[in-house]
PDB file of C-alpha atoms in Angstrom:
ATOM      1  CA  UNK P   1     147.839 -38.876  24.142  1.00  0.00           C
ATOM      2  CA  UNK P   2     146.430 -40.313  27.373  1.00  0.00           C
ATOM      3  CA  UNK P   3     146.162 -44.099  27.544  1.00  0.00           C
ATOM      4  CA  UNK P   4     142.676 -45.599  27.590  1.00  0.00           C
ATOM      5  CA  UNK P   5     141.800 -47.640  30.683  1.00  0.00           C
ATOM      6  CA  UNK P   6     140.971 -51.283  30.077  1.00  0.00           C
ATOM      7  CA  UNK P   7     137.364 -52.346  30.376  1.00  0.00           C
ATOM      8  CA  UNK P   8     136.425 -55.120  32.805  1.00  0.00           C
ATOM      9  CA  UNK P   9     136.143 -57.597  29.903  1.00  0.00           C
ATOM     10  CA  UNK P  10     139.565 -56.614  28.576  1.00  0.00           C
ATOM     11  CA  UNK P  11     141.110 -56.918  32.049  1.00  0.00           C
ATOM     12  CA  UNK P  12     139.734 -60.452  32.300  1.00  0.00           C
ATOM     13  CA  UNK P  13     141.350 -61.318  28.973  1.00  0.00           C
ATOM     14  CA  UNK P  14     144.762 -60.124  30.145  1.00  0.00           C
ATOM     15  CA  UNK P  15     144.590 -61.467  33.703  1.00  0.00           C
ATOM     16  CA  UNK P  16     146.101 -64.877  34.287  1.00  0.00           C
ATOM     17  CA  UNK P  17     143.945 -67.521  35.883  1.00  0.00           C
ATOM     18  CA  UNK P  18     145.151 -70.498  37.879  1.00  0.00           C
ATOM     19  CA  UNK P  19     147.316 -72.798  35.752  1.00  0.00           C
ATOM     20  CA  UNK P  20     147.943 -70.262  32.967  1.00  0.00           C
ATOM     21  CA  UNK P  21     151.172 -68.615  34.157  1.00  0.00           C
ATOM     22  CA  UNK P  22     154.462 -69.613  32.551  1.00  0.00           C
ATOM     23  CA  UNK P  23     157.058 -71.362  34.690  1.00  0.00           C
ATOM     24  CA  UNK P  24     159.490 -68.425  34.332  1.00  0.00           C
ATOM     25  CA  UNK P  25     156.827 -66.038  35.587  1.00  0.00           C
ATOM     26  CA  UNK P  26     155.989 -68.344  38.474  1.00  0.00           C
ATOM     27  CA  UNK P  27     159.655 -68.730  39.367  1.00  0.00           C
ATOM     28  CA  UNK P  28     160.173 -64.963  39.506  1.00  0.00           C
ATOM     29  CA  UNK P  29     156.978 -64.516  41.493  1.00  0.00           C
ATOM     30  CA  UNK P  30     157.967 -67.224  43.971  1.00  0.00           C
ATOM     31  CA  UNK P  31     161.391 -65.650  44.539  1.00  0.00           C
ATOM     32  CA  UNK P  32     159.796 -62.227  45.046  1.00  0.00           C
ATOM     33  CA  UNK P  33     157.127 -63.608  47.385  1.00  0.00           C
ATOM     34  CA  UNK P  34     159.732 -65.485  49.419  1.00  0.00           C
ATOM     35  CA  UNK P  35     161.749 -62.293  49.812  1.00  0.00           C
ATOM     36  CA  UNK P  36     158.708 -60.317  50.983  1.00  0.00           C
ATOM     37  CA  UNK P  37     157.809 -63.107  53.384  1.00  0.00           C
ATOM     38  CA  UNK P  38     161.301 -63.019  54.915  1.00  0.00           C
ATOM     39  CA  UNK P  39     161.201 -59.227  55.206  1.00  0.00           C
ATOM     40  CA  UNK P  40     157.865 -59.494  56.960  1.00  0.00           C
ATOM     41  CA  UNK P  41     159.165 -62.098  59.415  1.00  0.00           C
ATOM     42  CA  UNK P  42     162.191 -59.934  60.184  1.00  0.00           C
ATOM     43  CA  UNK P  43     160.039 -56.926  61.082  1.00  0.00           C
ATOM     44  CA  UNK P  44     157.265 -58.437  63.185  1.00  0.00           C
ATOM     45  CA  UNK P  45     155.827 -56.252  65.934  1.00  0.00           C
ATOM     46  CA  UNK P  46     155.019 -57.349  69.470  1.00  0.00           C
ATOM     47  CA  UNK P  47     151.322 -56.947  68.612  1.00  0.00           C
ATOM     48  CA  UNK P  48     151.633 -59.370  65.728  1.00  0.00           C
ATOM     49  CA  UNK P  49     148.437 -61.341  65.165  1.00  0.00           C
ATOM     50  CA  UNK P  50     146.301 -59.240  67.521  1.00  0.00           C
ATOM     51  CA  UNK P  51     143.928 -58.314  64.691  1.00  0.00           C
ATOM     52  CA  UNK P  52     143.757 -61.743  63.099  1.00  0.00           C
ATOM     53  CA  UNK P  53     141.470 -63.238  65.695  1.00  0.00           C
ATOM     54  CA  UNK P  54     138.665 -65.575  64.673  1.00  0.00           C
ATOM     55  CA  UNK P  55     135.771 -63.141  65.101  1.00  0.00           C
ATOM     56  CA  UNK P  56     137.482 -60.471  62.992  1.00  0.00           C
ATOM     57  CA  UNK P  57     138.289 -62.993  60.261  1.00  0.00           C
ATOM     58  CA  UNK P  58     134.707 -64.237  60.253  1.00  0.00           C
ATOM     59  CA  UNK P  59     133.502 -60.667  59.857  1.00  0.00           C
ATOM     60  CA  UNK P  60     135.869 -59.987  56.946  1.00  0.00           C
ATOM     61  CA  UNK P  61     135.023 -63.270  55.203  1.00  0.00           C
ATOM     62  CA  UNK P  62     131.292 -62.603  55.577  1.00  0.00           C
ATOM     63  CA  UNK P  63     131.639 -59.101  54.107  1.00  0.00           C
ATOM     64  CA  UNK P  64     133.505 -60.538  51.117  1.00  0.00           C
ATOM     65  CA  UNK P  65     130.857 -63.221  50.729  1.00  0.00           C
ATOM     66  CA  UNK P  66     127.971 -60.739  50.863  1.00  0.00           C
ATOM     67  CA  UNK P  67     129.654 -58.438  48.338  1.00  0.00           C
ATOM     68  CA  UNK P  68     130.656 -61.406  46.141  1.00  0.00           C
ATOM     69  CA  UNK P  69     134.363 -60.570  46.345  1.00  0.00           C
ATOM     70  CA  UNK P  70     137.147 -63.040  45.639  1.00  0.00           C
ATOM     71  CA  UNK P  71     138.348 -64.901  48.776  1.00  0.00           C
ATOM     72  CA  UNK P  72     141.843 -63.487  48.225  1.00  0.00           C
ATOM     73  CA  UNK P  73     140.438 -60.055  49.123  1.00  0.00           C
ATOM     74  CA  UNK P  74     139.575 -61.278  52.614  1.00  0.00           C
ATOM     75  CA  UNK P  75     143.082 -62.548  53.329  1.00  0.00           C
ATOM     76  CA  UNK P  76     144.657 -59.397  51.943  1.00  0.00           C
ATOM     77  CA  UNK P  77     142.284 -57.198  53.966  1.00  0.00           C
ATOM     78  CA  UNK P  78     143.302 -59.080  57.116  1.00  0.00           C
ATOM     79  CA  UNK P  79     146.965 -58.251  56.478  1.00  0.00           C
ATOM     80  CA  UNK P  80     146.133 -54.582  55.879  1.00  0.00           C
ATOM     81  CA  UNK P  81     143.999 -54.379  59.019  1.00  0.00           C
ATOM     82  CA  UNK P  82     146.727 -55.915  61.179  1.00  0.00           C
ATOM     83  CA  UNK P  83     149.391 -53.507  59.950  1.00  0.00           C
ATOM     84  CA  UNK P  84     147.241 -50.406  59.990  1.00  0.00           C
ATOM     85  CA  UNK P  85     145.831 -50.948  63.469  1.00  0.00           C
ATOM     86  CA  UNK P  86     149.224 -51.619  65.038  1.00  0.00           C
ATOM     87  CA  UNK P  87     150.642 -48.440  63.521  1.00  0.00           C
ATOM     88  CA  UNK P  88     147.514 -46.404  64.261  1.00  0.00           C
ATOM     89  CA  UNK P  89     147.398 -47.488  67.899  1.00  0.00           C
ATOM     90  CA  UNK P  90     151.117 -46.815  68.288  1.00  0.00           C
ATOM     91  CA  UNK P  91     150.659 -43.298  66.885  1.00  0.00           C
ATOM     92  CA  UNK P  92     147.739 -42.633  69.228  1.00  0.00           C
ATOM     93  CA  UNK P  93     149.699 -43.820  72.250  1.00  0.00           C
ATOM     94  CA  UNK P  94     152.629 -41.497  71.569  1.00  0.00           C
ATOM     95  CA  UNK P  95     150.622 -38.424  70.518  1.00  0.00           C
ATOM     96  CA  UNK P  96     150.992 -35.761  73.232  1.00  0.00           C
ATOM     97  CA  UNK P  97     147.501 -34.340  72.597  1.00  0.00           C
ATOM     98  CA  UNK P  98     145.888 -37.711  73.196  1.00  0.00           C
ATOM     99  CA  UNK P  99     147.967 -38.308  76.299  1.00  0.00           C
ATOM    100  CA  UNK P 100     147.047 -34.854  77.660  1.00  0.00           C
ATOM    101  CA  UNK P 101     143.339 -35.417  77.089  1.00  0.00           C
ATOM    102  CA  UNK P 102     143.469 -38.730  78.857  1.00  0.00           C
ATOM    103  CA  UNK P 103     145.465 -37.356  81.773  1.00  0.00           C
ATOM    104  CA  UNK P 104     142.765 -34.766  82.535  1.00  0.00           C
ATOM    105  CA  UNK P 105     140.205 -37.500  83.178  1.00  0.00           C
ATOM    106  CA  UNK P 106     140.194 -40.281  85.776  1.00  0.00           C
ATOM    107  CA  UNK P 107     140.741 -42.922  83.123  1.00  0.00           C
ATOM    108  CA  UNK P 108     143.744 -44.555  81.590  1.00  0.00           C
ATOM    109  CA  UNK P 109     145.156 -43.579  78.219  1.00  0.00           C
ATOM    110  CA  UNK P 110     144.176 -47.004  76.880  1.00  0.00           C
ATOM    111  CA  UNK P 111     140.524 -46.408  77.833  1.00  0.00           C
ATOM    112  CA  UNK P 112     140.503 -43.057  76.059  1.00  0.00           C
ATOM    113  CA  UNK P 113     141.979 -44.562  72.901  1.00  0.00           C
ATOM    114  CA  UNK P 114     139.526 -47.452  73.016  1.00  0.00           C
ATOM    115  CA  UNK P 115     136.634 -44.993  73.112  1.00  0.00           C
ATOM    116  CA  UNK P 116     138.058 -43.179  70.086  1.00  0.00           C
ATOM    117  CA  UNK P 117     138.335 -46.351  68.065  1.00  0.00           C
ATOM    118  CA  UNK P 118     135.193 -48.196  69.174  1.00  0.00           C
ATOM    119  CA  UNK P 119     132.891 -46.416  66.748  1.00  0.00           C
ATOM    120  CA  UNK P 120     135.460 -46.051  63.969  1.00  0.00           C
ATOM    121  CA  UNK P 121     136.698 -49.626  63.893  1.00  0.00           C
ATOM    122  CA  UNK P 122     133.900 -51.199  61.761  1.00  0.00           C
ATOM    123  CA  UNK P 123     134.481 -48.557  59.081  1.00  0.00           C
ATOM    124  CA  UNK P 124     138.255 -49.051  59.294  1.00  0.00           C
ATOM    125  CA  UNK P 125     137.763 -52.778  58.778  1.00  0.00           C
ATOM    126  CA  UNK P 126     135.543 -52.127  55.766  1.00  0.00           C
ATOM    127  CA  UNK P 127     138.116 -49.688  54.351  1.00  0.00           C
ATOM    128  CA  UNK P 128     140.718 -52.451  54.480  1.00  0.00           C
ATOM    129  CA  UNK P 129     138.375 -54.685  52.470  1.00  0.00           C
ATOM    130  CA  UNK P 130     137.867 -51.909  49.930  1.00  0.00           C
ATOM    131  CA  UNK P 131     141.595 -51.295  49.512  1.00  0.00           C
ATOM    132  CA  UNK P 132     142.322 -55.011  49.227  1.00  0.00           C
ATOM    133  CA  UNK P 133     139.624 -55.361  46.576  1.00  0.00           C
ATOM    134  CA  UNK P 134     141.071 -52.487  44.557  1.00  0.00           C
ATOM    135  CA  UNK P 135     144.493 -54.127  44.718  1.00  0.00           C
ATOM    136  CA  UNK P 136     143.024 -57.372  43.368  1.00  0.00           C
ATOM    137  CA  UNK P 137     142.256 -55.667  40.024  1.00  0.00           C
ATOM    138  CA  UNK P 138     139.122 -57.739  39.543  1.00  0.00           C
ATOM    139  CA  UNK P 139     136.100 -56.469  37.659  1.00  0.00           C
ATOM    140  CA  UNK P 140     133.901 -56.564  40.761  1.00  0.00           C
ATOM    141  CA  UNK P 141     134.668 -53.178  42.300  1.00  0.00           C
ATOM    142  CA  UNK P 142     132.457 -51.722  45.037  1.00  0.00           C
ATOM    143  CA  UNK P 143     131.725 -48.054  44.323  1.00  0.00           C
ATOM    144  CA  UNK P 144     131.134 -45.545  47.102  1.00  0.00           C
ATOM    145  CA  UNK P 145     127.347 -45.537  46.719  1.00  0.00           C
ATOM    146  CA  UNK P 146     127.190 -49.324  47.051  1.00  0.00           C
ATOM    147  CA  UNK P 147     129.568 -49.168  50.030  1.00  0.00           C
ATOM    148  CA  UNK P 148     127.342 -46.617  51.809  1.00  0.00           C
ATOM    149  CA  UNK P 149     124.204 -48.713  51.200  1.00  0.00           C
ATOM    150  CA  UNK P 150     125.947 -51.847  52.461  1.00  0.00           C
ATOM    151  CA  UNK P 151     127.190 -50.095  55.606  1.00  0.00           C
ATOM    152  CA  UNK P 152     123.700 -48.711  56.244  1.00  0.00           C
ATOM    153  CA  UNK P 153     122.378 -52.273  56.166  1.00  0.00           C
ATOM    154  CA  UNK P 154     124.941 -53.105  58.859  1.00  0.00           C
ATOM    155  CA  UNK P 155     123.615 -50.273  61.003  1.00  0.00           C
ATOM    156  CA  UNK P 156     126.404 -47.775  60.285  1.00  0.00           C
ATOM    157  CA  UNK P 157     125.157 -44.305  59.415  1.00  0.00           C
ATOM    158  CA  UNK P 158     127.913 -42.942  57.173  1.00  0.00           C
ATOM    159  CA  UNK P 159     128.164 -40.604  54.193  1.00  0.00           C
ATOM    160  CA  UNK P 160     130.132 -41.025  50.981  1.00  0.00           C
ATOM    161  CA  UNK P 161     132.598 -38.452  52.301  1.00  0.00           C
ATOM    162  CA  UNK P 162     133.103 -40.405  55.525  1.00  0.00           C
ATOM    163  CA  UNK P 163     133.730 -43.636  53.597  1.00  0.00           C
ATOM    164  CA  UNK P 164     136.305 -41.969  51.345  1.00  0.00           C
ATOM    165  CA  UNK P 165     138.013 -40.222  54.271  1.00  0.00           C
ATOM    166  CA  UNK P 166     138.304 -43.507  56.171  1.00  0.00           C
ATOM    167  CA  UNK P 167     139.789 -45.257  53.154  1.00  0.00           C
ATOM    168  CA  UNK P 168     142.292 -42.443  52.669  1.00  0.00           C
ATOM    169  CA  UNK P 169     143.207 -42.527  56.367  1.00  0.00           C
ATOM    170  CA  UNK P 170     143.989 -46.251  56.177  1.00  0.00           C
ATOM    171  CA  UNK P 171     145.888 -45.771  52.916  1.00  0.00           C
ATOM    172  CA  UNK P 172     148.040 -43.029  54.452  1.00  0.00           C
ATOM    173  CA  UNK P 173     148.456 -45.019  57.668  1.00  0.00           C
ATOM    174  CA  UNK P 174     149.896 -47.878  55.636  1.00  0.00           C
ATOM    175  CA  UNK P 175     152.277 -45.343  54.086  1.00  0.00           C
ATOM    176  CA  UNK P 176     150.692 -46.013  50.676  1.00  0.00           C
ATOM    177  CA  UNK P 177     151.966 -49.568  50.646  1.00  0.00           C
ATOM    178  CA  UNK P 178     149.403 -52.308  50.042  1.00  0.00           C
ATOM    179  CA  UNK P 179     151.477 -55.110  48.495  1.00  0.00           C
ATOM    180  CA  UNK P 180     151.881 -57.349  51.524  1.00  0.00           C
ATOM    181  CA  UNK P 181     152.113 -61.154  51.221  1.00  0.00           C
ATOM    182  CA  UNK P 182     148.988 -63.083  52.097  1.00  0.00           C
ATOM    183  CA  UNK P 183     148.521 -66.828  52.608  1.00  0.00           C
ATOM    184  CA  UNK P 184     146.197 -67.472  49.651  1.00  0.00           C
ATOM    185  CA  UNK P 185     148.751 -66.014  47.243  1.00  0.00           C
ATOM    186  CA  UNK P 186     151.337 -68.340  48.780  1.00  0.00           C
ATOM    187  CA  UNK P 187     149.087 -71.390  48.327  1.00  0.00           C
ATOM    188  CA  UNK P 188     148.247 -70.511  44.724  1.00  0.00           C
ATOM    189  CA  UNK P 189     151.861 -69.880  43.737  1.00  0.00           C
ATOM    190  CA  UNK P 190     153.237 -72.999  45.411  1.00  0.00           C
ATOM    191  CA  UNK P 191     150.469 -75.128  43.946  1.00  0.00           C
ATOM    192  CA  UNK P 192     151.189 -73.882  40.430  1.00  0.00           C
ATOM    193  CA  UNK P 193     154.926 -74.520  40.830  1.00  0.00           C
ATOM    194  CA  UNK P 194     154.111 -77.972  42.180  1.00  0.00           C
ATOM    195  CA  UNK P 195     151.947 -78.635  39.116  1.00  0.00           C
ATOM    196  CA  UNK P 196     154.812 -77.657  36.810  1.00  0.00           C
ATOM    197  CA  UNK P 197     157.369 -79.770  38.678  1.00  0.00           C
ATOM    198  CA  UNK P 198     155.083 -82.788  39.121  1.00  0.00           C
ATOM    199  CA  UNK P 199     152.530 -82.931  36.245  1.00  0.00           C
ATOM    200  CA  UNK P 200     151.073 -86.129  37.706  1.00  0.00           C
ATOM    201  CA  UNK P 201     149.798 -84.148  40.700  1.00  0.00           C
ATOM    202  CA  UNK P 202     146.237 -82.864  39.977  1.00  0.00           C
ATOM    203  CA  UNK P 203     146.950 -79.285  41.051  1.00  0.00           C
ATOM    204  CA  UNK P 204     143.675 -77.866  39.714  1.00  0.00           C
ATOM    205  CA  UNK P 205     141.591 -80.324  41.722  1.00  0.00           C
ATOM    206  CA  UNK P 206     143.671 -79.667  44.822  1.00  0.00           C
ATOM    207  CA  UNK P 207     143.215 -75.924  44.362  1.00  0.00           C
ATOM    208  CA  UNK P 208     139.517 -75.926  45.307  1.00  0.00           C
ATOM    209  CA  UNK P 209     140.069 -78.011  48.438  1.00  0.00           C
ATOM    210  CA  UNK P 210     143.083 -75.881  49.392  1.00  0.00           C
ATOM    211  CA  UNK P 211     140.828 -72.836  49.653  1.00  0.00           C
ATOM    212  CA  UNK P 212     138.599 -74.610  52.170  1.00  0.00           C
ATOM    213  CA  UNK P 213     141.583 -75.936  54.129  1.00  0.00           C
ATOM    214  CA  UNK P 214     143.159 -72.479  54.275  1.00  0.00           C
ATOM    215  CA  UNK P 215     139.961 -70.919  55.590  1.00  0.00           C
ATOM    216  CA  UNK P 216     139.679 -73.611  58.261  1.00  0.00           C
ATOM    217  CA  UNK P 217     143.272 -73.021  59.387  1.00  0.00           C
ATOM    218  CA  UNK P 218     142.781 -69.248  59.419  1.00  0.00           C
ATOM    219  CA  UNK P 219     139.690 -69.534  61.622  1.00  0.00           C
ATOM    220  CA  UNK P 220     141.176 -72.179  63.921  1.00  0.00           C
ATOM    221  CA  UNK P 221     144.672 -70.667  63.903  1.00  0.00           C
ATOM    222  CA  UNK P 222     145.048 -70.244  67.657  1.00  0.00           C
ATOM    223  CA  UNK P 223     144.300 -73.901  68.455  1.00  0.00           C
ATOM    224  CA  UNK P 224     146.310 -75.353  65.557  1.00  0.00           C
ATOM    225  CA  UNK P 225     149.446 -73.327  66.184  1.00  0.00           C
ATOM    226  CA  UNK P 226     149.246 -73.845  69.933  1.00  0.00           C
ATOM    227  CA  UNK P 227     149.229 -77.593  69.306  1.00  0.00           C
ATOM    228  CA  UNK P 228     152.116 -77.239  66.864  1.00  0.00           C
ATOM    229  CA  UNK P 229     154.100 -75.257  69.441  1.00  0.00           C
ATOM    230  CA  UNK P 230     153.643 -78.019  72.001  1.00  0.00           C
ATOM    231  CA  UNK P 231     154.771 -80.649  69.485  1.00  0.00           C
ATOM    232  CA  UNK P 232     157.792 -78.568  68.497  1.00  0.00           C
ATOM    233  CA  UNK P 233     158.904 -77.836  72.061  1.00  0.00           C
ATOM    234  CA  UNK P 234     157.743 -81.228  73.388  1.00  0.00           C
ATOM    235  CA  UNK P 235     156.236 -79.414  76.345  1.00  0.00           C
ATOM    236  CA  UNK P 236     152.594 -79.249  77.433  1.00  0.00           C
ATOM    237  CA  UNK P 237     153.201 -75.737  78.811  1.00  0.00           C
ATOM    238  CA  UNK P 238     155.747 -73.885  76.633  1.00  0.00           C
ATOM    239  CA  UNK P 239     157.609 -71.044  78.312  1.00  0.00           C
ATOM    240  CA  UNK P 240     157.004 -67.364  77.541  1.00  0.00           C
ATOM    241  CA  UNK P 241     160.323 -67.214  75.682  1.00  0.00           C
ATOM    242  CA  UNK P 242     159.376 -70.208  73.532  1.00  0.00           C
ATOM    243  CA  UNK P 243     156.015 -68.631  72.709  1.00  0.00           C
ATOM    244  CA  UNK P 244     157.674 -65.353  71.731  1.00  0.00           C
ATOM    245  CA  UNK P 245     160.102 -67.114  69.409  1.00  0.00           C
ATOM    246  CA  UNK P 246     157.261 -69.124  67.904  1.00  0.00           C
ATOM    247  CA  UNK P 247     155.415 -65.984  66.750  1.00  0.00           C
ATOM    248  CA  UNK P 248     157.494 -65.952  63.556  1.00  0.00           C
ATOM    249  CA  UNK P 249     156.220 -69.448  62.762  1.00  0.00           C
ATOM    250  CA  UNK P 250     152.594 -68.320  63.057  1.00  0.00           C
ATOM    251  CA  UNK P 251     153.205 -65.537  60.504  1.00  0.00           C
ATOM    252  CA  UNK P 252     155.221 -67.561  57.987  1.00  0.00           C
ATOM    253  CA  UNK P 253     153.118 -67.573  54.797  1.00  0.00           C
ATOM    254  CA  UNK P 254     155.424 -70.124  53.149  1.00  0.00           C
ATOM    255  CA  UNK P 255     154.977 -72.658  55.936  1.00  0.00           C
ATOM    256  CA  UNK P 256     151.234 -72.075  55.895  1.00  0.00           C
ATOM    257  CA  UNK P 257     151.172 -72.493  52.119  1.00  0.00           C
ATOM    258  CA  UNK P 258     152.964 -75.851  52.069  1.00  0.00           C
ATOM    259  CA  UNK P 259     150.911 -76.989  55.066  1.00  0.00           C
ATOM    260  CA  UNK P 260     147.631 -76.261  53.310  1.00  0.00           C
ATOM    261  CA  UNK P 261     148.689 -78.141  50.164  1.00  0.00           C
ATOM    262  CA  UNK P 262     149.961 -81.080  52.217  1.00  0.00           C
ATOM    263  CA  UNK P 263     146.636 -81.340  54.062  1.00  0.00           C
ATOM    264  CA  UNK P 264     144.619 -81.179  50.830  1.00  0.00           C
ATOM    265  CA  UNK P 265     146.836 -83.839  49.240  1.00  0.00           C
ATOM    266  CA  UNK P 266     146.477 -86.106  52.280  1.00  0.00           C
ATOM    267  CA  UNK P 267     142.680 -85.883  51.969  1.00  0.00           C
ATOM    268  CA  UNK P 268     142.347 -86.297  48.183  1.00  0.00           C
ATOM    269  CA  UNK P 269     145.443 -88.219  47.055  1.00  0.00           C
ATOM    270  CA  UNK P 270     147.074 -89.934  50.012  1.00  0.00           C
ATOM    271  CA  UNK P 271     149.163 -92.228  47.764  1.00  0.00           C
ATOM    272  CA  UNK P 272     150.966 -89.134  46.449  1.00  0.00           C
ATOM    273  CA  UNK P 273     151.341 -87.488  49.839  1.00  0.00           C
ATOM    274  CA  UNK P 274     155.006 -88.290  50.503  1.00  0.00           C
ATOM    275  CA  UNK P 275     155.893 -87.320  46.947  1.00  0.00           C
ATOM    276  CA  UNK P 276     154.131 -83.972  47.279  1.00  0.00           C
ATOM    277  CA  UNK P 277     155.634 -83.261  50.710  1.00  0.00           C
ATOM    278  CA  UNK P 278     159.096 -83.971  49.310  1.00  0.00           C
ATOM    279  CA  UNK P 279     158.550 -81.669  46.337  1.00  0.00           C
ATOM    280  CA  UNK P 280     157.182 -78.882  48.552  1.00  0.00           C
ATOM    281  CA  UNK P 281     160.264 -79.215  50.741  1.00  0.00           C
ATOM    282  CA  UNK P 282     162.470 -78.977  47.654  1.00  0.00           C
ATOM    283  CA  UNK P 283     160.631 -75.859  46.395  1.00  0.00           C
ATOM    284  CA  UNK P 284     160.663 -73.924  49.674  1.00  0.00           C
ATOM    285  CA  UNK P 285     163.565 -75.321  51.707  1.00  0.00           C
ATOM    286  CA  UNK P 286     161.174 -76.127  54.563  1.00  0.00           C
ATOM    287  CA  UNK P 287     161.965 -79.518  56.071  1.00  0.00           C
ATOM    288  CA  UNK P 288     159.690 -82.456  55.312  1.00  0.00           C
ATOM    289  CA  UNK P 289     159.263 -83.049  59.036  1.00  0.00           C
ATOM    290  CA  UNK P 290     157.988 -79.508  59.586  1.00  0.00           C
ATOM    291  CA  UNK P 291     155.488 -79.943  56.762  1.00  0.00           C
ATOM    292  CA  UNK P 292     154.361 -83.297  58.156  1.00  0.00           C
ATOM    293  CA  UNK P 293     153.958 -81.877  61.673  1.00  0.00           C
ATOM    294  CA  UNK P 294     151.876 -78.981  60.380  1.00  0.00           C
ATOM    295  CA  UNK P 295     149.678 -81.254  58.261  1.00  0.00           C
ATOM    296  CA  UNK P 296     149.146 -83.812  61.029  1.00  0.00           C
ATOM    297  CA  UNK P 297     148.183 -81.111  63.542  1.00  0.00           C
ATOM    298  CA  UNK P 298     145.710 -79.537  61.107  1.00  0.00           C
ATOM    299  CA  UNK P 299     144.196 -82.911  60.194  1.00  0.00           C
ATOM    300  CA  UNK P 300     143.775 -83.737  63.875  1.00  0.00           C
ATOM    301  CA  UNK P 301     141.745 -80.563  64.338  1.00  0.00           C
ATOM    302  CA  UNK P 302     139.694 -81.177  61.209  1.00  0.00           C
ATOM    303  CA  UNK P 303     138.775 -84.678  62.411  1.00  0.00           C
ATOM    304  CA  UNK P 304     138.117 -83.451  65.930  1.00  0.00           C
ATOM    305  CA  UNK P 305     136.115 -80.472  64.714  1.00  0.00           C
TER     306      UNK P 305
END
């Protein structure tokens, strides 16, 4: 007999909210997340971060806000967009048919590919949001009719078939894998573990501020990490080699997670800051100095902003 799908109300009853997960579950999840984060850092492409620029993030966050989607969807969609576009562009660059078409015209291959993607990109971005939302398993799903109406409001004339085909293209391009680590998941997991290890730390109150801090860091990523690179290398103009090595730091979700929590703690509960930084270092193995440097650099940009 086929199993009945859970209703949205039933899914809400079975889904764990912040602060409800058992420590054993959190421990397993943290180990698994750490492993995925390491795998991601070991397989970074040269185009890493190219599709995480401020304007793209603002667009994704605004779409999620307009459609009343959970903020986690935006961060997940960003990861999907980055991976899909790098692979898609790579495939286009090595496809003989594309190269032949470009060679017959007085333009470069890059120009030809840009023209192909210029009109498709907004729909690709939206498809990443849709896939991320489906992975979130929340009750607020955007059906195809709603998606078409929303895209029409944005000035995109698309059909239901086009929307579904785009989503399938992205899904296939990602090789049917959507479970990539994202920074909000890192923050939530680390904050829950911190709350278990140090009950005196008001993790639930920190949680709301952490979301705002994370969004600020995501939008101001280029400036914050550039400042952190200069502090780390102790050079006002880091070399190309130093910048290339530093790319892994910019994509480390664990470092970002502890940095966000450290910043939020500094703002709300400064008297517990050293205690929290020490516990975060113990949980992740990231040095206290690295956490302090990240927090101080972020705070400097928040104050200066």
